[in-house]
Short mmCIF file of C-alpha atoms in Angstrom, two decimals:
data_model
loop_
_atom_site.label_atom_id
_atom_site.label_comp_id
_atom_site.label_asym_id
_atom_site.label_seq_id
_atom_site.Cartn_x
_atom_site.Cartn_y
_atom_site.Cartn_z
CA MET Z 1 1.82 112.22 32.76
CA ASN Z 2 4.19 113.12 30.30
CA LYS Z 3 3.75 113.83 26.94
CA THR Z 4 5.63 112.19 24.01
CA PRO Z 5 6.77 114.72 21.67
CA PRO Z 6 5.62 114.26 18.01
CA ALA Z 7 8.15 112.94 15.87
CA ARG Z 8 10.07 115.73 13.89
CA GLY Z 9 7.90 116.83 10.87
CA ARG Z 10 4.85 115.63 11.82
CA ARG Z 11 3.97 118.97 14.27
CA LYS Z 12 0.32 120.08 13.71
CA PRO Z 13 -0.14 122.35 10.59
CA LEU Z 14 -0.19 125.85 11.60
CA ALA Z 15 -1.24 129.15 9.77
CA SER Z 16 -1.35 132.94 11.01
CA PHE Z 17 -3.10 135.74 8.94
CA ASP Z 18 -1.46 139.27 8.51
CA GLY Z 19 -3.76 141.06 6.92
CA THR Z 20 -3.25 140.09 3.18
CA ALA Z 21 -1.97 136.32 3.43
CA PHE Z 22 -2.45 133.41 5.33
CA HIS Z 23 1.58 132.48 6.20
CA VAL Z 24 0.70 128.19 6.55
CA GLU Z 25 3.87 125.60 7.58
CA VAL Z 26 2.97 121.84 7.29
CA ARG Z 27 5.90 119.73 8.22
CA ASP Z 28 9.26 121.15 6.84
CA ARG Z 29 7.07 123.22 4.27
CA SER Z 30 5.76 126.71 4.13
CA VAL Z 31 3.33 128.66 1.43
CA ASP Z 32 1.91 132.02 1.21
CA VAL Z 33 -1.62 132.03 0.57
CA PRO Z 34 -3.07 135.85 -0.44
CA ALA Z 35 -5.81 137.03 0.84
CA VAL Z 36 -8.16 139.78 1.06
CA LEU Z 37 -9.79 140.74 4.08
CA ALA Z 38 -13.30 142.66 3.68
CA GLY Z 39 -14.43 143.20 7.21
CA ASP Z 40 -14.78 139.85 9.31
CA ASP Z 41 -14.66 138.18 5.54
CA VAL Z 42 -11.37 136.76 4.00
CA HIS Z 43 -11.59 135.88 0.68
CA VAL Z 44 -8.54 133.24 0.30
CA GLU Z 45 -7.10 132.88 -3.29
CA LEU Z 46 -6.20 129.53 -4.33
CA ASP Z 47 -5.01 129.92 -8.07
CA VAL Z 48 -1.86 131.11 -7.32
CA VAL Z 49 -1.41 128.08 -4.53
CA THR Z 50 0.66 125.74 -6.46
CA HIS Z 51 4.14 125.28 -5.07
CA TRP Z 52 5.73 125.34 -1.48
CA THR Z 53 8.18 128.32 -0.58
CA ALA Z 54 11.62 127.38 -1.92
CA ALA Z 55 13.68 126.04 0.57
CA GLU Z 56 17.05 127.70 1.17
CA GLY Z 57 19.33 125.62 -1.66
CA GLU Z 58 16.44 124.22 -3.80
CA SER Z 59 16.80 125.27 -7.09
CA GLU Z 60 12.55 125.29 -7.36
CA ALA Z 61 10.21 125.28 -5.39
CA PRO Z 62 8.24 121.60 -5.22
CA GLU Z 63 4.81 121.35 -6.14
CA ILE Z 64 1.81 121.11 -3.54
CA SER Z 65 -0.17 117.85 -3.87
CA ILE Z 66 -3.74 117.72 -3.56
CA GLU Z 67 -3.21 116.16 -0.34
CA ASP Z 68 -1.19 118.75 1.24
CA LEU Z 69 -3.42 121.49 0.24
CA GLY Z 70 -6.41 119.93 1.74
CA THR Z 71 -4.13 120.07 4.96
CA VAL Z 72 -3.14 123.92 3.83
CA LEU Z 73 -7.03 125.00 3.53
CA ASP Z 74 -7.69 122.92 7.01
CA ALA Z 75 -4.98 125.17 8.52
CA ILE Z 76 -6.09 128.63 7.23
CA GLU Z 77 -9.91 127.37 8.23
CA ASN Z 78 -8.68 126.74 11.74
CA ALA Z 79 -6.98 130.09 12.21
CA ALA Z 80 -9.39 132.31 10.75
CA GLU Z 81 -11.92 130.23 12.91
CA GLU Z 82 -9.89 131.03 16.24
CA ALA Z 83 -9.75 134.69 14.67
CA GLY Z 84 -13.24 134.84 14.34
CA LEU Z 85 -13.32 135.41 10.52
CA SER Z 86 -15.58 134.29 7.91
CA ILE Z 87 -13.93 132.73 5.02
CA TRP Z 88 -14.58 132.12 1.21
CA PHE Z 89 -11.98 130.25 -0.80
CA GLU Z 90 -11.61 131.46 -4.44
#
């Protein structure tokens, strides 16, 4: 059975944790979300998550919509769960 690849820009959001931040990619955008690791708990700082990382050639980084913020949070929760970490959003 052949699987049809997802449409360009429609792939599943990805998140990875480097010990100080979650790097999240949603469609063709990315954002780094600060986080502090304390044992098996991760405290995620949401107050600073307002804009995507500016792409090459952009003079200003676009704002993150409420809908996209929800997608970012879901991706972070999934990455934390896969890593066996408890997550707290602040």
